[in-house]
mmCIF file of C-alpha atoms in Angstrom:
data_model
loop_
_atom_site.group_PDB
_atom_site.id
_atom_site.type_symbol
_atom_site.label_atom_id
_atom_site.label_comp_id
_atom_site.label_asym_id
_atom_site.label_seq_id
_atom_site.Cartn_x
_atom_site.Cartn_y
_atom_site.Cartn_z
ATOM 1 C CA MET A 1 200.003 84.490 61.125
ATOM 2 C CA LEU A 2 201.303 82.027 58.463
ATOM 3 C CA LYS A 3 201.504 78.222 59.123
ATOM 4 C CA HIS A 4 202.641 75.365 56.934
ATOM 5 C CA VAL A 5 199.753 72.875 56.702
ATOM 6 C CA ARG A 6 200.170 69.591 54.727
ATOM 7 C CA GLY A 7 202.858 71.241 52.495
ATOM 8 C CA ARG A 8 200.943 74.508 51.866
ATOM 9 C CA LYS A 9 201.007 77.913 53.518
ATOM 10 C CA VAL A 10 197.984 78.939 55.408
ATOM 11 C CA ARG A 11 197.248 82.305 56.910
ATOM 12 C CA LEU A 12 195.511 81.876 60.273
ATOM 13 C CA GLU A 13 192.911 84.158 61.956
ATOM 14 C CA GLY A 14 194.036 85.111 65.350
ATOM 15 C CA PHE A 15 195.626 82.822 68.017
ATOM 16 C CA ASN A 16 196.746 79.368 67.076
ATOM 17 C CA ASN A 17 195.011 77.256 69.845
ATOM 18 C CA LEU A 18 195.830 73.730 68.544
ATOM 19 C CA THR A 19 197.076 71.471 71.407
ATOM 20 C CA LYS A 20 199.962 69.123 70.597
ATOM 21 C CA SER A 21 200.485 66.329 73.178
ATOM 22 C CA LEU A 22 203.563 64.126 73.305
ATOM 23 C CA SER A 23 203.566 61.274 75.849
ATOM 24 C CA PHE A 24 205.918 58.349 76.180
ATOM 25 C CA ASN A 25 207.284 55.762 78.417
ATOM 26 C CA ILE A 26 210.967 54.895 78.530
ATOM 27 C CA TYR A 27 212.097 51.517 80.030
ATOM 28 C CA ASP A 28 215.562 50.716 81.221
ATOM 29 C CA LEU A 29 216.241 47.072 82.251
ATOM 30 C CA CYS A 30 218.821 45.632 84.571
ATOM 31 C CA TYR A 31 219.639 42.263 86.216
ATOM 32 C CA ALA A 32 220.844 41.906 89.877
ATOM 33 C CA ARG A 33 220.860 38.468 91.445
ATOM 34 C CA SER A 34 221.201 39.014 95.106
ATOM 35 C CA GLN A 35 218.980 41.161 97.406
ATOM 36 C CA GLU A 36 221.979 43.379 98.340
ATOM 37 C CA SER A 37 222.658 44.121 94.705
ATOM 38 C CA GLN A 38 218.978 44.777 94.034
ATOM 39 C CA ILE A 39 218.943 47.521 96.861
ATOM 40 C CA GLU A 40 222.250 48.880 95.537
ATOM 41 C CA TYR A 41 220.610 49.183 92.115
ATOM 42 C CA LEU A 42 217.713 51.075 93.504
ATOM 43 C CA GLU A 43 220.020 53.434 95.420
ATOM 44 C CA TYR A 44 222.068 53.956 92.265
ATOM 45 C CA ILE A 45 218.974 54.852 90.193
ATOM 46 C CA ASP A 46 217.752 57.214 92.924
ATOM 47 C CA LYS A 47 221.005 59.122 92.828
ATOM 48 C CA GLU A 48 221.489 59.061 89.067
ATOM 49 C CA TYR A 49 217.965 60.444 88.414
ATOM 50 C CA ASP A 50 217.394 62.610 91.446
ATOM 51 C CA SER A 51 215.540 66.006 91.390
ATOM 52 C CA GLU A 52 218.591 67.987 90.202
ATOM 53 C CA ARG A 53 219.049 65.671 87.175
ATOM 54 C CA LEU A 54 215.376 65.812 86.360
ATOM 55 C CA LYS A 55 215.435 69.604 86.744
ATOM 56 C CA GLY A 56 218.287 69.839 84.279
ATOM 57 C CA ILE A 57 216.497 67.636 81.729
ATOM 58 C CA ILE A 58 213.256 69.708 81.903
ATOM 59 C CA GLU A 59 215.281 72.968 81.718
ATOM 60 C CA GLU A 60 216.855 71.761 78.398
ATOM 61 C CA VAL A 61 213.469 70.586 77.019
ATOM 62 C CA THR A 62 212.188 74.138 77.825
ATOM 63 C CA ARG A 63 215.134 75.600 75.805
ATOM 64 C CA ILE A 64 214.629 73.149 72.918
ATOM 65 C CA ILE A 65 210.942 73.957 72.350
ATOM 66 C CA ASP A 66 211.544 77.727 72.763
ATOM 67 C CA ALA A 67 209.713 78.204 75.965
ATOM 68 C CA LYS A 68 210.734 80.339 78.951
ATOM 69 C CA LEU A 69 211.601 78.923 82.353
ATOM 70 C CA VAL A 70 210.111 81.121 85.165
ATOM 71 C CA ASN A 71 210.662 79.151 88.424
ATOM 72 C CA VAL A 72 211.858 75.749 89.610
ATOM 73 C CA THR A 73 211.548 74.119 93.025
ATOM 74 C CA THR A 74 213.017 70.747 93.969
ATOM 75 C CA GLN A 75 212.564 68.204 96.817
ATOM 76 C CA ASP A 76 214.313 64.898 97.510
ATOM 77 C CA TYR A 77 212.960 62.319 99.895
ATOM 78 C CA ASP A 78 214.242 59.788 102.321
ATOM 79 C CA PRO A 79 214.921 56.903 101.611
ATOM 80 C CA ARG A 80 214.335 57.595 97.922
ATOM 81 C CA GLY A 81 212.252 59.575 95.476
ATOM 82 C CA ALA A 82 212.075 63.293 94.585
ATOM 83 C CA SER A 83 209.742 65.850 93.138
ATOM 84 C CA VAL A 84 210.282 68.953 91.054
ATOM 85 C CA VAL A 85 208.050 71.648 89.955
ATOM 86 C CA ALA A 86 209.102 73.920 86.983
ATOM 87 C CA LEU A 87 206.914 76.902 85.969
ATOM 88 C CA ILE A 88 207.493 77.939 82.324
ATOM 89 C CA ASN A 89 205.694 80.140 79.766
ATOM 90 C CA GLU A 90 205.944 81.315 76.254
ATOM 91 C CA ASP A 91 206.512 85.115 76.429
ATOM 92 C CA HIS A 92 205.296 86.598 79.672
ATOM 93 C CA PRO A 93 206.080 86.040 83.423
ATOM 94 C CA VAL A 94 203.914 84.030 85.881
ATOM 95 C CA LEU A 95 203.284 85.784 89.158
ATOM 96 C CA SER A 96 203.035 84.003 92.476
ATOM 97 C CA PRO A 97 203.460 80.441 91.234
ATOM 98 C CA ALA A 98 201.797 77.704 93.331
ATOM 99 C CA VAL A 99 204.148 74.997 94.248
ATOM 100 C CA SER A 100 203.317 71.639 95.718
ATOM 101 C CA THR A 101 205.805 69.681 97.741
ATOM 102 C CA ASN A 102 203.674 66.610 98.665
ATOM 103 C CA HIS A 103 205.617 63.484 99.435
ATOM 104 C CA LEU A 104 205.652 61.161 96.423
ATOM 105 C CA PRO A 105 206.999 57.528 96.298
ATOM 106 C CA GLU A 106 208.645 58.256 92.925
ATOM 107 C CA ALA A 107 210.661 61.020 91.458
ATOM 108 C CA SER A 108 208.363 63.598 89.764
ATOM 109 C CA ILE A 109 208.538 66.835 87.899
ATOM 110 C CA VAL A 110 205.756 69.058 86.656
ATOM 111 C CA GLY A 111 206.102 72.144 84.362
ATOM 112 C CA HIS A 112 203.323 74.408 83.544
ATOM 113 C CA LEU A 113 203.679 76.098 80.067
ATOM 114 C CA ASP A 114 200.959 78.799 80.051
ATOM 115 C CA LYS A 115 198.058 76.816 78.724
ATOM 116 C CA SER A 116 200.355 73.794 78.537
ATOM 117 C CA HIS A 117 202.558 71.651 80.704
ATOM 118 C CA ILE A 118 205.590 69.279 80.923
ATOM 119 C CA THR A 119 205.689 66.364 83.317
ATOM 120 C CA ALA A 120 208.171 63.596 84.068
ATOM 121 C CA HIS A 121 207.929 60.765 86.607
ATOM 122 C CA THR A 122 210.308 57.908 87.420
ATOM 123 C CA TYR A 123 209.326 54.501 88.685
ATOM 124 C CA PRO A 124 212.116 52.012 89.853
ATOM 125 C CA GLU A 125 210.600 48.518 90.034
ATOM 126 C CA PHE A 126 212.068 45.195 90.941
ATOM 127 C CA ASP A 127 211.017 41.447 90.570
ATOM 128 C CA THR A 128 212.888 39.667 93.438
ATOM 129 C CA SER A 129 211.961 36.249 91.983
ATOM 130 C CA THR A 130 213.778 36.837 88.685
ATOM 131 C CA GLY A 131 216.424 39.550 89.658
ATOM 132 C CA LEU A 132 215.058 41.854 86.946
ATOM 133 C CA ALA A 133 214.661 45.548 87.544
ATOM 134 C CA THR A 134 212.791 47.902 85.290
ATOM 135 C CA PHE A 135 213.343 51.592 85.662
ATOM 136 C CA ARG A 136 210.484 53.448 83.927
ATOM 137 C CA VAL A 137 210.286 57.169 82.985
ATOM 138 C CA ASP A 138 206.988 58.753 81.953
ATOM 139 C CA ILE A 139 207.246 61.992 80.177
ATOM 140 C CA ASP A 140 204.378 64.237 78.901
ATOM 141 C CA VAL A 141 204.791 67.438 76.905
ATOM 142 C CA SER A 142 201.569 69.245 76.039
ATOM 143 C CA THR A 143 201.775 72.537 74.168
ATOM 144 C CA CYS A 144 199.537 74.991 72.290
ATOM 145 C CA GLY A 145 200.312 77.714 69.855
ATOM 146 C CA MET A 146 203.589 77.855 68.056
ATOM 147 C CA ILE A 147 205.613 75.493 70.302
ATOM 148 C CA SER A 148 206.108 71.907 69.179
ATOM 149 C CA PRO A 149 207.016 69.166 71.633
ATOM 150 C CA LEU A 150 208.325 66.957 68.835
ATOM 151 C CA ARG A 151 211.441 68.927 68.733
ATOM 152 C CA ALA A 152 212.543 67.513 72.136
ATOM 153 C CA LEU A 153 212.076 63.851 71.189
ATOM 154 C CA HIS A 154 215.630 62.965 70.290
ATOM 155 C CA TYR A 155 217.120 64.667 73.379
ATOM 156 C CA LEU A 156 214.784 62.990 75.765
ATOM 157 C CA ILE A 157 215.385 59.506 74.328
ATOM 158 C CA ASP A 158 219.182 60.202 74.598
ATOM 159 C CA CYS A 159 218.872 61.250 78.234
ATOM 160 C CA PHE A 160 218.125 57.692 79.472
ATOM 161 C CA ASP A 161 219.278 54.230 78.780
ATOM 162 C CA SER A 162 216.224 53.503 76.568
ATOM 163 C CA ASP A 163 215.705 49.735 75.984
ATOM 164 C CA VAL A 164 211.913 50.085 75.222
ATOM 165 C CA VAL A 165 210.216 53.319 74.192
ATOM 166 C CA LEU A 166 206.413 53.705 73.725
ATOM 167 C CA ILE A 167 205.409 57.139 72.243
ATOM 168 C CA ASP A 168 202.109 58.712 71.620
ATOM 169 C CA TYR A 169 201.545 62.032 69.820
ATOM 170 C CA ARG A 170 198.209 63.770 69.178
ATOM 171 C CA VAL A 171 197.037 67.095 67.862
ATOM 172 C CA ARG A 172 193.712 68.178 69.312
ATOM 173 C CA GLY A 173 191.239 71.056 68.816
ATOM 174 C CA PHE A 174 191.237 73.419 65.838
ATOM 175 C CA THR A 175 192.145 76.934 64.813
ATOM 176 C CA ARG A 176 190.747 78.948 61.799
ATOM 177 C CA ASP A 177 192.113 80.425 58.646
ATOM 178 C CA THR A 178 191.207 83.946 57.435
ATOM 179 C CA LYS A 179 188.194 82.471 55.536
ATOM 180 C CA GLY A 180 186.675 80.840 58.632
ATOM 181 C CA ASN A 181 187.725 77.304 57.683
ATOM 182 C CA LYS A 182 188.754 75.036 60.521
ATOM 183 C CA VAL A 183 192.484 73.921 60.630
ATOM 184 C CA PHE A 184 192.992 70.724 62.547
ATOM 185 C CA ILE A 185 196.741 70.412 62.296
ATOM 186 C CA ASP A 186 199.353 73.155 61.529
ATOM 187 C CA HIS A 187 202.429 70.942 60.550
ATOM 188 C CA ASP A 188 203.353 67.949 58.307
ATOM 189 C CA ILE A 189 203.651 64.571 60.021
ATOM 190 C CA SER A 190 203.168 60.989 58.810
ATOM 191 C CA SER A 191 205.046 59.322 61.580
ATOM 192 C CA ILE A 192 206.693 60.069 64.962
ATOM 193 C CA GLN A 193 209.740 58.446 63.429
ATOM 194 C CA ASP A 194 210.132 61.419 61.153
ATOM 195 C CA PHE A 195 211.310 63.411 64.143
ATOM 196 C CA ILE A 196 213.880 60.839 65.488
ATOM 197 C CA ASP A 197 217.439 60.742 64.095
ATOM 198 C CA GLU A 198 218.265 57.785 61.857
ATOM 199 C CA ASP A 199 221.264 56.838 63.997
ATOM 200 C CA VAL A 200 218.942 56.330 66.965
ATOM 201 C CA LEU A 201 216.279 54.481 64.918
ATOM 202 C CA SER A 202 218.908 52.090 63.619
ATOM 203 C CA ASP A 203 219.438 50.558 67.092
ATOM 204 C CA TYR A 204 215.733 49.691 67.467
ATOM 205 C CA LEU A 205 213.023 47.542 66.106
ATOM 206 C CA VAL A 206 210.319 50.194 65.390
ATOM 207 C CA TYR A 207 206.745 50.093 64.133
ATOM 208 C CA ASP A 208 203.811 52.502 63.977
ATOM 209 C CA ILE A 209 200.113 52.396 64.793
ATOM 210 C CA ASN A 210 198.716 55.628 63.288
ATOM 211 C CA ILE A 211 195.238 57.041 62.609
ATOM 212 C CA LEU A 212 196.225 59.842 60.216
ATOM 213 C CA SER A 213 192.541 61.048 59.805
ATOM 214 C CA ASP A 214 192.341 61.870 63.469
ATOM 215 C CA ASN A 215 195.957 63.194 63.904
ATOM 216 C CA ILE A 216 196.823 60.407 66.350
ATOM 217 C CA PHE A 217 200.270 58.802 66.171
ATOM 218 C CA HIS A 218 201.807 55.861 68.087
ATOM 219 C CA THR A 219 205.347 54.404 67.846
ATOM 220 C CA LYS A 220 207.003 51.574 69.558
ATOM 221 C CA MET A 221 210.748 51.057 69.898
ATOM 222 C CA ARG A 222 212.778 48.049 71.220
ATOM 223 C CA LYS A 223 216.494 47.637 71.315
ATOM 224 C CA LYS A 224 217.606 45.128 68.622
ATOM 225 C CA GLU A 225 220.847 44.066 70.300
ATOM 226 C CA ILE A 226 221.377 42.988 73.902
ATOM 227 C CA LYS A 227 224.939 43.424 75.117
ATOM 228 C CA LEU A 228 224.618 41.416 78.318
ATOM 229 C CA ASN A 229 227.351 43.192 80.354
ATOM 230 C CA ASP A 230 225.434 46.497 80.002
ATOM 231 C CA TYR A 231 222.536 44.906 81.941
ATOM 232 C CA LEU A 232 224.354 43.190 84.747
ATOM 233 C CA PHE A 233 224.613 44.798 88.146
ATOM 234 C CA GLY A 234 226.383 43.645 91.384
ATOM 235 C CA PRO A 235 229.669 41.715 92.118
ATOM 236 C CA GLU A 236 228.105 38.205 92.004
ATOM 237 C CA ILE A 237 227.590 38.433 88.244
ATOM 238 C CA GLU A 238 231.338 38.468 87.544
ATOM 239 C CA ASP A 239 231.751 34.531 87.394
ATOM 240 C CA LEU A 240 228.601 33.694 85.532
ATOM 241 C CA SER A 241 228.855 30.428 83.469
ATOM 242 C CA GLN A 242 227.944 30.665 79.697
ATOM 243 C CA GLU A 243 224.734 28.696 80.428
ATOM 244 C CA GLU A 244 223.777 31.208 83.131
ATOM 245 C CA ARG A 245 224.581 34.150 80.852
ATOM 246 C CA LYS A 246 222.337 32.707 78.226
ATOM 247 C CA ARG A 247 219.568 32.178 80.681
ATOM 248 C CA ILE A 248 219.765 35.855 81.816
ATOM 249 C CA ARG A 249 219.923 37.162 78.263
ATOM 250 C CA ASP A 250 216.768 35.183 77.395
ATOM 251 C CA LEU A 251 215.102 36.486 80.511
ATOM 252 C CA ILE A 252 215.936 40.163 79.535
ATOM 253 C CA ARG A 253 214.836 39.513 75.962
ATOM 254 C CA LYS A 254 211.511 38.131 77.099
ATOM 255 C CA GLU A 255 210.914 40.989 79.584
ATOM 256 C CA MET A 256 211.656 43.519 76.709
ATOM 257 C CA GLN A 257 209.226 41.784 74.374
ATOM 258 C CA GLU A 258 206.444 41.762 76.964
ATOM 259 C CA ILE A 259 206.854 45.428 77.676
ATOM 260 C CA PHE A 260 207.065 46.217 73.959
ATOM 261 C CA GLU A 261 203.800 44.147 73.212
ATOM 262 C CA CYS A 262 202.085 45.092 76.449
ATOM 263 C CA GLU A 263 201.426 41.368 77.053
ATOM 264 C CA ASN A 264 202.576 38.544 79.276
ATOM 265 C CA PHE A 265 204.104 35.571 77.422
#
């Protein structure tokens, strides 16, 4: 087996058992002033990202990373929330898959990829004192062998209205070359940004915190421009004064920055 490592070709001995883990949070913000509009927003999010929508996203991720989808089960809950379990593998079927349908307060999806997995969870959250809603999506793609989760990054970011994105990527374990030397990474990477299209990055303030020696990569993204009408929800926001619009814009910008920095201001 030949692999490109740091710009050179390396022949590996046996199975490539490196584990590549991609984990990130996507945050979508909204403002709804009245309690009725806040409830309507939660209902909208629940419908927009129900189990069928999550199932379709995970199916496409499976295709993008060249895995095989074996089985999918879905469950939606009342009043809101859903769960999905997707079984996938690399090149052979899975017999008698075990499926859990426990009630969850949020939408969830779990995919098992042979010795790897894909998971996604949604968390709609509301602050009634400010009228700000934060819809969070947590996604984890952990693979081993030839499959790379980085290939699905652009698609996943594009699937959601991503105001803030926090991404972690790590390569763990080791495999060996034919001379018995350990190989701790099997592909070139200096930043997660290398795997995100420039037209996407241009919309965000982006910076990295990387530990290259340990194959640990972290990237933060925050939308540069706030188009206020894209963040307003409910009929009562139609007649906002310029002063009120400025107050809401400042509120949204502060919320974004706090999530981006993981700190209260």
